[in-house]
PDB file of C-alpha atoms and ligand atoms in Angstrom:
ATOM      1  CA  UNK A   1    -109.261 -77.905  51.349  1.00 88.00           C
ATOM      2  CA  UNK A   2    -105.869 -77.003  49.359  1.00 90.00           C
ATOM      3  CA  UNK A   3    -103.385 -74.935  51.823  1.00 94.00           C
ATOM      4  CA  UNK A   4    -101.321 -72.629  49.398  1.00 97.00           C
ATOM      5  CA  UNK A   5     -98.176 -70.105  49.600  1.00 98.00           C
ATOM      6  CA  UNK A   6     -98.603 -67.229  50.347  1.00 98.00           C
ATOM      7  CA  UNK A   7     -96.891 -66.318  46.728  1.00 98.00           C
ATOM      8  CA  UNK A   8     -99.974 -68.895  45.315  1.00 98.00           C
ATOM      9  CA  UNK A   9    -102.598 -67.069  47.304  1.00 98.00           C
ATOM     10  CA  UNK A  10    -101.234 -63.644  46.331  1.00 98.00           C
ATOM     11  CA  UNK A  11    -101.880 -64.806  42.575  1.00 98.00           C
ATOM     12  CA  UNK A  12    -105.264 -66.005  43.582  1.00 98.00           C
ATOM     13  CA  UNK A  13    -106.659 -63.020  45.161  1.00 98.00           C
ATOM     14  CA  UNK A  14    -106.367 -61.266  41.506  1.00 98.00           C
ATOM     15  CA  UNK A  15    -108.717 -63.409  40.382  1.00 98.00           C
ATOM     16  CA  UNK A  16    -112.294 -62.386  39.864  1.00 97.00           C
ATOM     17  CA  UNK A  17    -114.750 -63.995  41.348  1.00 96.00           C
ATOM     18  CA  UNK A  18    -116.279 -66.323  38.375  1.00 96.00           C
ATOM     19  CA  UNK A  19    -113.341 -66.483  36.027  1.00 98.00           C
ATOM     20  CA  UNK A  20    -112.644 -69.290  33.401  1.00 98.00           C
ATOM     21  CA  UNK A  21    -108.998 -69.310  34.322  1.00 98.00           C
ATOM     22  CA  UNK A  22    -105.887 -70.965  32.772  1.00 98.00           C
ATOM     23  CA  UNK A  23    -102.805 -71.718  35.252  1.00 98.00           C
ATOM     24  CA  UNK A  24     -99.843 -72.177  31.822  1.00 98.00           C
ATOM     25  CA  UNK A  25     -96.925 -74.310  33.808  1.00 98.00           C
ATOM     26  CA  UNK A  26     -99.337 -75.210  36.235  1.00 98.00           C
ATOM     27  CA  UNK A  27     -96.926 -78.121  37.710  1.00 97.00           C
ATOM     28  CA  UNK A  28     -99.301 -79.484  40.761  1.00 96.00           C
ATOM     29  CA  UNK A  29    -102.097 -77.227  40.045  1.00 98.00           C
ATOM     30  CA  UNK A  30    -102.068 -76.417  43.055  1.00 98.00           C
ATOM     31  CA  UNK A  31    -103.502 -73.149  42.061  1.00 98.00           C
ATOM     32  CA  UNK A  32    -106.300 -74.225  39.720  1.00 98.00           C
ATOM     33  CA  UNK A  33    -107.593 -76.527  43.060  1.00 98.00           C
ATOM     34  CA  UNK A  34    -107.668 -73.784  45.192  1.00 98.00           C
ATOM     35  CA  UNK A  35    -109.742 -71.222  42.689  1.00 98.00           C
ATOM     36  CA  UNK A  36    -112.303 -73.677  42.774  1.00 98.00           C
ATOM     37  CA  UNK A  37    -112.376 -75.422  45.953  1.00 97.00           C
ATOM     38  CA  UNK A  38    -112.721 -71.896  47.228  1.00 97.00           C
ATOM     39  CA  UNK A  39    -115.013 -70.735  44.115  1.00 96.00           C
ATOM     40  CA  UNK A  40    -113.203 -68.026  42.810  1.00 96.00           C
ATOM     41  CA  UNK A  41    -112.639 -69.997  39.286  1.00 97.00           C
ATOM     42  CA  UNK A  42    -115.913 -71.121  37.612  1.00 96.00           C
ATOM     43  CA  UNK A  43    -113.384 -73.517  35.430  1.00 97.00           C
ATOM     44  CA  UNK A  44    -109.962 -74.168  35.200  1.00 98.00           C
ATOM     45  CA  UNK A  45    -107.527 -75.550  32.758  1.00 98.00           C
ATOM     46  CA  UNK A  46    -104.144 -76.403  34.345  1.00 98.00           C
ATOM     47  CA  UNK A  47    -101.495 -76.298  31.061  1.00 98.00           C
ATOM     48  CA  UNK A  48     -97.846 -77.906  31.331  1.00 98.00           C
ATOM     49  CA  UNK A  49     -95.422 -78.474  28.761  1.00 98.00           C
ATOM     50  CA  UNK A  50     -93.773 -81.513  30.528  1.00 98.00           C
ATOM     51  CA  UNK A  51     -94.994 -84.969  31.047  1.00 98.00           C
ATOM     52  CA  UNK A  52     -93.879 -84.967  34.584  1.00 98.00           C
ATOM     53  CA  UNK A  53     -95.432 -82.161  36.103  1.00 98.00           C
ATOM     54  CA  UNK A  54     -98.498 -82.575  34.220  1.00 98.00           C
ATOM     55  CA  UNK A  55     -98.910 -86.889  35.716  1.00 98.00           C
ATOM     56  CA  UNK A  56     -98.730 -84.741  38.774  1.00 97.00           C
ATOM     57  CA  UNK A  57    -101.447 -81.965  37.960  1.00 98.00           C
ATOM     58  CA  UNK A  58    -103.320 -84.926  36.880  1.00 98.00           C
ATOM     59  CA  UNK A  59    -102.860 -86.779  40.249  1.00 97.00           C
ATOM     60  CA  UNK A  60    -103.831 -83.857  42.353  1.00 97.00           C
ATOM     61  CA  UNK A  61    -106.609 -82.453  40.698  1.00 98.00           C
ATOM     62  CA  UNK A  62    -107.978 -86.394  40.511  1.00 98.00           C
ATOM     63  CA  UNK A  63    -107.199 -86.542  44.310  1.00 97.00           C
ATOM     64  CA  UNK A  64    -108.948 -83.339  45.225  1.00 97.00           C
ATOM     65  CA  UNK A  65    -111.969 -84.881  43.155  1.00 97.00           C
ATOM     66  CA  UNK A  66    -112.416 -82.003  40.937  1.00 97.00           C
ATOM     67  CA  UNK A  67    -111.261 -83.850  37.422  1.00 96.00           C
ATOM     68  CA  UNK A  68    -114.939 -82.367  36.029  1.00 95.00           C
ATOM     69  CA  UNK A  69    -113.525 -78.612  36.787  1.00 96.00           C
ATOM     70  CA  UNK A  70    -110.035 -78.316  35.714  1.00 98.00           C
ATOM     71  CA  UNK A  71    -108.956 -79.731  32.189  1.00 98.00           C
ATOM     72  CA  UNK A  72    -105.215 -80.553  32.613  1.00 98.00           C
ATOM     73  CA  UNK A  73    -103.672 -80.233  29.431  1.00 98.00           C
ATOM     74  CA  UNK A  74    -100.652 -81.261  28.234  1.00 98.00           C
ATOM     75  CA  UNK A  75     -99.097 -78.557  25.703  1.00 98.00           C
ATOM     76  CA  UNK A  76     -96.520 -75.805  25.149  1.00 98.00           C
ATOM     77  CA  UNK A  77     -97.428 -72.183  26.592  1.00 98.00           C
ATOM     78  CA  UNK A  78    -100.854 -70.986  25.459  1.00 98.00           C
ATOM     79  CA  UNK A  79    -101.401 -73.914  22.470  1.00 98.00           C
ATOM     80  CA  UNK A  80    -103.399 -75.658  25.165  1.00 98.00           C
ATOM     81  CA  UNK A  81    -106.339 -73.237  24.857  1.00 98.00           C
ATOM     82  CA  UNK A  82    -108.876 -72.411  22.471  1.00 96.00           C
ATOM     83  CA  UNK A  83    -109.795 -68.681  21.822  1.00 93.00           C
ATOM     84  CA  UNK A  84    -112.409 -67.043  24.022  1.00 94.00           C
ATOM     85  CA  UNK A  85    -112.266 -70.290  26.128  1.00 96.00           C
ATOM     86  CA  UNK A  86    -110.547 -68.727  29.290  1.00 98.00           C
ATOM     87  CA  UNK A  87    -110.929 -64.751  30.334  1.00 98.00           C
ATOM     88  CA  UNK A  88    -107.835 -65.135  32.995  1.00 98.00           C
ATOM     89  CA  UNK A  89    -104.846 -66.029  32.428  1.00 98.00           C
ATOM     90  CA  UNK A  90    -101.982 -67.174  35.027  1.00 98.00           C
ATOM     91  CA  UNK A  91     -98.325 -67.783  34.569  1.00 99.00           C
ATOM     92  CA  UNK A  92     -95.982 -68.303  37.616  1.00 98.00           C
ATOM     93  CA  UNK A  93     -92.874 -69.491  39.126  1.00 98.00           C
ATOM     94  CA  UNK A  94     -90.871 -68.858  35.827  1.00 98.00           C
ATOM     95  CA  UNK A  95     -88.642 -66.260  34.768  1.00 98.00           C
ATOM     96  CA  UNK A  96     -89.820 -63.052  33.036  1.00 98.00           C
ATOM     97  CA  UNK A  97     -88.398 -64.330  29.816  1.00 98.00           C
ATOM     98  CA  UNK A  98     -89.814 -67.090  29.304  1.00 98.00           C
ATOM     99  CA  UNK A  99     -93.180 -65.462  30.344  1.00 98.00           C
ATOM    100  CA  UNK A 100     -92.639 -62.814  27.558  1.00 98.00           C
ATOM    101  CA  UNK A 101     -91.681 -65.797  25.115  1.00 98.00           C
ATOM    102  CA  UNK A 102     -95.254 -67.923  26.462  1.00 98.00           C
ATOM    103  CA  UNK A 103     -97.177 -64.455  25.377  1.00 98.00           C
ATOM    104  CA  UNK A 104     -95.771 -63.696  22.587  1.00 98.00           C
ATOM    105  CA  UNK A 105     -95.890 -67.591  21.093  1.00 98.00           C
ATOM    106  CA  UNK A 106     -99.934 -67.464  21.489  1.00 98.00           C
ATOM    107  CA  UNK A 107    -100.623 -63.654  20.942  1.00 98.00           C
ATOM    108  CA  UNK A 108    -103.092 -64.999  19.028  1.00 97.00           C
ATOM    109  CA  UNK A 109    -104.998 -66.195  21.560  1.00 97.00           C
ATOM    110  CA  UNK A 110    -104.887 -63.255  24.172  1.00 98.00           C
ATOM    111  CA  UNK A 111    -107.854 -60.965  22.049  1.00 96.00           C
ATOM    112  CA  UNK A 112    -110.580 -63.155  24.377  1.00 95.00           C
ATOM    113  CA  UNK A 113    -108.661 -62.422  27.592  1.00 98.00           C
ATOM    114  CA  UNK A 114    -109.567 -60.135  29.796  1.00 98.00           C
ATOM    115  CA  UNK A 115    -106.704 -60.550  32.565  1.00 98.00           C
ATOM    116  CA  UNK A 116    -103.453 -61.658  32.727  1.00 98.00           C
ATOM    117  CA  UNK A 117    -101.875 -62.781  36.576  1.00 99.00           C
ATOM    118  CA  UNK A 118     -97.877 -62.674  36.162  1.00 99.00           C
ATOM    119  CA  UNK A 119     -95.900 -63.808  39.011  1.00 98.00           C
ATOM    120  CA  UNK A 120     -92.451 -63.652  36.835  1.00 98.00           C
ATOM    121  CA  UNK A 121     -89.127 -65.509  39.480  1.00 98.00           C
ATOM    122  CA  UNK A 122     -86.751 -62.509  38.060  1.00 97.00           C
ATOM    123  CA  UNK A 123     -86.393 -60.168  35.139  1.00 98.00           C
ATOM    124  CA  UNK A 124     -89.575 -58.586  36.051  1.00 98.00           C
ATOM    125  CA  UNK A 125     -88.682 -55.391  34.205  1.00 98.00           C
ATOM    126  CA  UNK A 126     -89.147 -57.610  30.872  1.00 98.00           C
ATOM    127  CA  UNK A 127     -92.443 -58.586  31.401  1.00 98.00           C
ATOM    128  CA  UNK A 128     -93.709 -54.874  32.212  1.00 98.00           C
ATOM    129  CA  UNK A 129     -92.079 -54.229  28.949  1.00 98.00           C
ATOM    130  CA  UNK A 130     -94.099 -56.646  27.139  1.00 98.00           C
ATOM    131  CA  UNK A 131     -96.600 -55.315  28.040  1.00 98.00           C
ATOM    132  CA  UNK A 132     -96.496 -52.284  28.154  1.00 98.00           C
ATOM    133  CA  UNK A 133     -95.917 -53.001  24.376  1.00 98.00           C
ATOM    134  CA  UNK A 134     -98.740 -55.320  23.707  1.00 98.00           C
ATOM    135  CA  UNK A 135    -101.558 -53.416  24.757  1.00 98.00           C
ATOM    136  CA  UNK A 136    -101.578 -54.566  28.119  1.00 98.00           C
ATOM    137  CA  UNK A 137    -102.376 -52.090  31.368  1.00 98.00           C
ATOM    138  CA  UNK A 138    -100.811 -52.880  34.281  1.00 98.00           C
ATOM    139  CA  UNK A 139    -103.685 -52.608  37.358  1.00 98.00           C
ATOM    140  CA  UNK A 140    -102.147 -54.115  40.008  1.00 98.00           C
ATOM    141  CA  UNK A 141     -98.635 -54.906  41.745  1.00 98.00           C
ATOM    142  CA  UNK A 142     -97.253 -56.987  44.769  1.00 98.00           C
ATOM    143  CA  UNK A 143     -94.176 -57.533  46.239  1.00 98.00           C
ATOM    144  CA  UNK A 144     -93.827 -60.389  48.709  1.00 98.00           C
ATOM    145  CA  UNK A 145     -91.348 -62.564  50.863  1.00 98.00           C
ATOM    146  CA  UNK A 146     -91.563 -66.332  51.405  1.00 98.00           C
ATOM    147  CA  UNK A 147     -88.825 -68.589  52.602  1.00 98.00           C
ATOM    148  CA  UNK A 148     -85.765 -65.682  52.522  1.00 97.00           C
ATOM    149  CA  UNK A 149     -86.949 -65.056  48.322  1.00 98.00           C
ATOM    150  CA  UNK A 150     -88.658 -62.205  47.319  1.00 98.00           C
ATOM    151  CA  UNK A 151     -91.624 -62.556  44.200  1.00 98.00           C
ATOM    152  CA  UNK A 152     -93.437 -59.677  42.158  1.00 98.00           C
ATOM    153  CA  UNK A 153     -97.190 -60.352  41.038  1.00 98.00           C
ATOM    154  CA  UNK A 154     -98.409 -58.309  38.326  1.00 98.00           C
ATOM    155  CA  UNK A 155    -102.074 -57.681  36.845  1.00 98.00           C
ATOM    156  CA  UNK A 156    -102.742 -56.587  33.965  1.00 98.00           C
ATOM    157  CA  UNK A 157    -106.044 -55.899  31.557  1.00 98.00           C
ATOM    158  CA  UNK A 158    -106.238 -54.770  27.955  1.00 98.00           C
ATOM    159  CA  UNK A 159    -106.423 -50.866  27.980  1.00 97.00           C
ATOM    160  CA  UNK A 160    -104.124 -48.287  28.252  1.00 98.00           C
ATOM    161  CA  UNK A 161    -100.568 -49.134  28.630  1.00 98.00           C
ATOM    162  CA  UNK A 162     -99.197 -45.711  29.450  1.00 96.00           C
ATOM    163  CA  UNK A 163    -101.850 -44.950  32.445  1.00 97.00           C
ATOM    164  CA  UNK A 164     -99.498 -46.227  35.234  1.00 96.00           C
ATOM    165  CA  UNK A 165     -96.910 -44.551  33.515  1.00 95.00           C
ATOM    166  CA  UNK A 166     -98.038 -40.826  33.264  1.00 90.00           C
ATOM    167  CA  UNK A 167     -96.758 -38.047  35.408  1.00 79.00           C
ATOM    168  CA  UNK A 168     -93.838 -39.975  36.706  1.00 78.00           C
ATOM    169  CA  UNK A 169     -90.173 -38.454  36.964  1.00 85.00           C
ATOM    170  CA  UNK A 170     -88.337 -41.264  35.561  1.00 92.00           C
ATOM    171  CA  UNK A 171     -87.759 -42.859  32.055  1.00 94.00           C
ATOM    172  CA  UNK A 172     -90.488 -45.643  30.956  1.00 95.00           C
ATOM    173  CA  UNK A 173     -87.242 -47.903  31.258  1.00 96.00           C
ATOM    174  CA  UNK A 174     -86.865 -47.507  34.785  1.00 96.00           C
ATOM    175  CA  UNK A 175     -90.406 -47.862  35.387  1.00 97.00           C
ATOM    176  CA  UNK A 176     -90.382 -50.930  34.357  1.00 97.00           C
ATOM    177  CA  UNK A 177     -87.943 -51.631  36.858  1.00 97.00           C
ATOM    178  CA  UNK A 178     -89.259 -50.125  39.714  1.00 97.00           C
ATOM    179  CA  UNK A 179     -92.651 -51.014  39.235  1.00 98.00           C
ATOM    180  CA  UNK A 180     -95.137 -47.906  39.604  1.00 97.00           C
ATOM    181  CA  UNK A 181     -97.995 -49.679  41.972  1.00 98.00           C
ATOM    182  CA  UNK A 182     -95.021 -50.873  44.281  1.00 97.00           C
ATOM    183  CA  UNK A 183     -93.617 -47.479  44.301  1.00 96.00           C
ATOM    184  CA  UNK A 184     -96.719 -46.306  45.572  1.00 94.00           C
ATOM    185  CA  UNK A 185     -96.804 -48.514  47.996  1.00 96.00           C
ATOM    186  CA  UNK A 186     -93.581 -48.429  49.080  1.00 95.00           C
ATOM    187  CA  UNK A 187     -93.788 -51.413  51.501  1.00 96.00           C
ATOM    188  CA  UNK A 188     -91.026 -52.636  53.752  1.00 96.00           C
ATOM    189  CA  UNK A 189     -90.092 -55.793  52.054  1.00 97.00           C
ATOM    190  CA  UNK A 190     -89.729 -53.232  48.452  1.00 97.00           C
ATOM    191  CA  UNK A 191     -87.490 -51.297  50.396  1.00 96.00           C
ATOM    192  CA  UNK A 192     -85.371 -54.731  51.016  1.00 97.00           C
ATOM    193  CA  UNK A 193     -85.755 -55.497  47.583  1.00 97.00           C
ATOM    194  CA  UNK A 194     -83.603 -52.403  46.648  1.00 97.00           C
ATOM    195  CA  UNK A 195     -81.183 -53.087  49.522  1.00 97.00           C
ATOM    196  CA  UNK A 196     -80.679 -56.589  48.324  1.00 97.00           C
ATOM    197  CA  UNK A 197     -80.200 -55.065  44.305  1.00 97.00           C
ATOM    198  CA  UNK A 198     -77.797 -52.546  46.002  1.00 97.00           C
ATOM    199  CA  UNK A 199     -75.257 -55.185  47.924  1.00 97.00           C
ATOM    200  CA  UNK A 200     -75.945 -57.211  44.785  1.00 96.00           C
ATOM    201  CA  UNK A 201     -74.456 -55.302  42.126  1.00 97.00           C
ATOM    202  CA  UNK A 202     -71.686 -53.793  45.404  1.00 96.00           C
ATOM    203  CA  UNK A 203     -70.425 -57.248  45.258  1.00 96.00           C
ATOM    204  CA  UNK A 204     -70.242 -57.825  41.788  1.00 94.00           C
ATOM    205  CA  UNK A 205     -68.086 -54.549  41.337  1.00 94.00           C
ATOM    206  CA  UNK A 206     -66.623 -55.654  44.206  1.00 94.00           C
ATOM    207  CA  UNK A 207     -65.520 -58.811  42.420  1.00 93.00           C
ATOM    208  CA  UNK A 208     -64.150 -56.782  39.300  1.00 92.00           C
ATOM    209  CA  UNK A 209     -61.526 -54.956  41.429  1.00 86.00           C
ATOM    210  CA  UNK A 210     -58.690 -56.901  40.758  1.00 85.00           C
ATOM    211  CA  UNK A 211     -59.259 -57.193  36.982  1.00 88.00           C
ATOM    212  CA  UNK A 212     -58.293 -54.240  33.986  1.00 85.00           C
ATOM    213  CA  UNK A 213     -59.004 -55.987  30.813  1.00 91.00           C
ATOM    214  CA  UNK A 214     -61.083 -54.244  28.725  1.00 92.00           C
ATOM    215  CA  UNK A 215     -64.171 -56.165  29.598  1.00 92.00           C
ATOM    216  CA  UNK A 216     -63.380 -55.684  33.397  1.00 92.00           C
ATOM    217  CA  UNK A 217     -63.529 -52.193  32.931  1.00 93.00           C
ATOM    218  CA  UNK A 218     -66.677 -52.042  30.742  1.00 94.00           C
ATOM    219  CA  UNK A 219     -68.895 -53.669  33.081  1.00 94.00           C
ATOM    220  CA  UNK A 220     -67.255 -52.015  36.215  1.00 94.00           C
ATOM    221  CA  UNK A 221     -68.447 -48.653  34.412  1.00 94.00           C
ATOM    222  CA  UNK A 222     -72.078 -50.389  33.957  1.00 95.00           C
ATOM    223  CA  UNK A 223     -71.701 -51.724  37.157  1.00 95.00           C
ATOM    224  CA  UNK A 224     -70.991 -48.268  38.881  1.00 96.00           C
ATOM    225  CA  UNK A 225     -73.661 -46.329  37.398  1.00 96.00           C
ATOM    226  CA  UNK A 226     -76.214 -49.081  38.156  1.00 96.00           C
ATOM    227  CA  UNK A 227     -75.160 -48.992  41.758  1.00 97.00           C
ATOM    228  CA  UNK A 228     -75.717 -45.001  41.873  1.00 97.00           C
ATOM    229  CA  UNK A 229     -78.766 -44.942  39.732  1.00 96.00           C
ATOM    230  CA  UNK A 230     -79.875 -47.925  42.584  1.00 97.00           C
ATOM    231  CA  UNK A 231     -78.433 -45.199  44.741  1.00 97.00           C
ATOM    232  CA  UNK A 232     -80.957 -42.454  44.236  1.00 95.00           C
ATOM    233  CA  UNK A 233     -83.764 -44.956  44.140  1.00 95.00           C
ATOM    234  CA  UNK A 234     -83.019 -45.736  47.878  1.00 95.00           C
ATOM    235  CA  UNK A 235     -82.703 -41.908  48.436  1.00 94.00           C
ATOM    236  CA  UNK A 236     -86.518 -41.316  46.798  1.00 92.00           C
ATOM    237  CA  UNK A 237     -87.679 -44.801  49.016  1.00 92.00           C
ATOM    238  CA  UNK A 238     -86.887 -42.842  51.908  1.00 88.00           C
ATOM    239  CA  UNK A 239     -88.482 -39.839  51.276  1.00 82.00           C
ATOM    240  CA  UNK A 240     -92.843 -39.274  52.032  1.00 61.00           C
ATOM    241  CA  UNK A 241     -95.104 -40.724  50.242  1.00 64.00           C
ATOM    242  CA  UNK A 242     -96.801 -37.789  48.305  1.00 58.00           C
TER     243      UNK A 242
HETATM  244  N1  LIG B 301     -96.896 -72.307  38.256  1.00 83.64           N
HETATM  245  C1  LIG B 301     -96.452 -73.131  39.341  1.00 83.64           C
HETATM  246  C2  LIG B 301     -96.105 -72.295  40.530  1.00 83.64           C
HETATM  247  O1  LIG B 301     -95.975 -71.086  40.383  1.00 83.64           O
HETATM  248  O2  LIG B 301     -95.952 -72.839  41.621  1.00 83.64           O
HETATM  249  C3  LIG B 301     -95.278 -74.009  38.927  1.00 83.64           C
HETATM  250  C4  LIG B 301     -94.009 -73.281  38.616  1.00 83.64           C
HETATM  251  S1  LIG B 301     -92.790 -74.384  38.026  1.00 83.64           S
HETATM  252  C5  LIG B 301     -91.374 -73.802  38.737  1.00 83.64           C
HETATM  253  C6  LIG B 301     -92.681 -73.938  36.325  1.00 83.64           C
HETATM  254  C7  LIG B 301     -93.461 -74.913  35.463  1.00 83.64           C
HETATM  255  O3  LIG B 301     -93.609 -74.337  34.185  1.00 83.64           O
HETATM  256  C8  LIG B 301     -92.774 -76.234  35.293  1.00 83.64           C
HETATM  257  O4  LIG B 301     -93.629 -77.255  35.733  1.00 83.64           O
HETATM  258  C9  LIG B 301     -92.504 -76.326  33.784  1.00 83.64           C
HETATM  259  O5  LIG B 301     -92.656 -77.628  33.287  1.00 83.64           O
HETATM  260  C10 LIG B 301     -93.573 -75.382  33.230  1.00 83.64           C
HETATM  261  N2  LIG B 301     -93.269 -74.772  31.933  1.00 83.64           N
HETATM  262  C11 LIG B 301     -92.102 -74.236  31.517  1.00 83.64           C
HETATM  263  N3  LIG B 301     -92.222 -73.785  30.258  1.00 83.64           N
HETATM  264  C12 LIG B 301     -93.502 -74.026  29.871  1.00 83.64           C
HETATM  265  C13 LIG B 301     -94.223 -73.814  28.672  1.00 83.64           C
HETATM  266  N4  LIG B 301     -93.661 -73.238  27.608  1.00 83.64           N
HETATM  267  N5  LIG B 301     -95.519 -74.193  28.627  1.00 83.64           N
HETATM  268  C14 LIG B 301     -96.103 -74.782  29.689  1.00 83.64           C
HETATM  269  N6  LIG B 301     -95.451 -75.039  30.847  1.00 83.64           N
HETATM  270  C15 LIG B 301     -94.170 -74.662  30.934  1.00 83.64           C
END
């Protein structure tokens, strides 16, 4: 049996038990292996735009002998599946962008889906976005740490977009930032994740000090407001939960 990451195993505990999943820039597939070695996928299709990752999805769904369950495709984004053929849909270990760009290429083909599993490497607040704008609720959130790097999982069904959204203090905006499901949870490592964004942006004001063009001052001005709006997020973290 496939050992996964503990960012690959967060993705697979979305899934529903009996799904018809597609992993899109599936690379080893190792995640397609482990839904159905550990029968959580009743099919999978492992999609990758590049001839090199997808000889090696080939070789290690062939080695774990499961070449009759998972389909590995070669293809761009979502152009590897036929509508109504999957019901989940995974996308990982990319940035937000290009998951937004993957989605909105084959928005065609998301009317048969009934989940999407996002695990976006940064720019996480653009993928909310999307959608938040396409239809899309948002049901679930995690945050988690592996080897020093902290990853956000997001699930998300077709319903309504604004439910996570209702009732809350701040702009939509900054919700999609913050995340609402990982403000509720307000774990540890989301705490860190806001300490890290704070020293983050502190150094890159930091590294504006010595300069006064025009552009200099611009972004120190963007730069100073992020770090205070950052600021009073840190302030709310610390407060009870309600
Ligand atoms: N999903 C795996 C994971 O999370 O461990 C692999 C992530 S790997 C860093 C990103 C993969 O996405 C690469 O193998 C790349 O070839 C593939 N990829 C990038 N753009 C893609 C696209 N438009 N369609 C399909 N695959 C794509």
């Amino acid at each position: 049996m496939l050992e996964i990451s503990k960012r690959l195993l967060t993705i697979a505990n979305y899934v529903n038990p009996g799904s018809r999943v597609a992993d899109i820039g599936s690379d080893h597939a190792y995640l397609p292996v482990f839904l159905i070695q550990n029968e959580k996928a009743k099919s999978a299709i492992a999609g990758e735009v590049n001839q090199g990752p997808w000889k090696s999805a080939l070789q290690h769904v062939k080695e774990a002998g499961l070449s009759e369950h998972i389909d590995v495709r070669l293809g761009d984004g979502l152009s590897v599946i036929q509508n109504g053929e999957v019901d989940t849909i995974c996308i990982a270990g990319m940035g937000g962008t290009l998951i937004c760009q993957i989605l909105e290429a084959g928005i065609k083909r998301l009317p048969s889906v009934s989940q999407l599993i996002l695990q976006p490497n940064v720019a996480e607040k653009n993928v909310r976005k999307w959608l938040y704008h396409n239809g899309w609720e948002l049901k679930g959130e995690s945050i988690l740490k592996e080897d020093g790097i902290l990853y956000e999982v997001l699930s998300a069904v077709p319903g309504n977009p604004d439910a996570p959204y209702v009732n809350k203090n701040w702009s939509r905006n900054e919700w999609f930032e913050v995340g609402p499901f990982l403000w509720e949870e307000r774990s540890p490592i989301f705490k860190e994740k806001w300490e890290e964004e704070y020293k983050k942006v502190e150094r890159v004001l930091n590294s504006l000090e010595q300069s006064s063009s025009p552009e200099a001052m611009a972004k120190k001005e963007e730069m100073s407001i992020r770090l205070k709006w950052i600021k009073e997020v840190q302030t709310c973290l610390q407060m009870d939960k309600p």
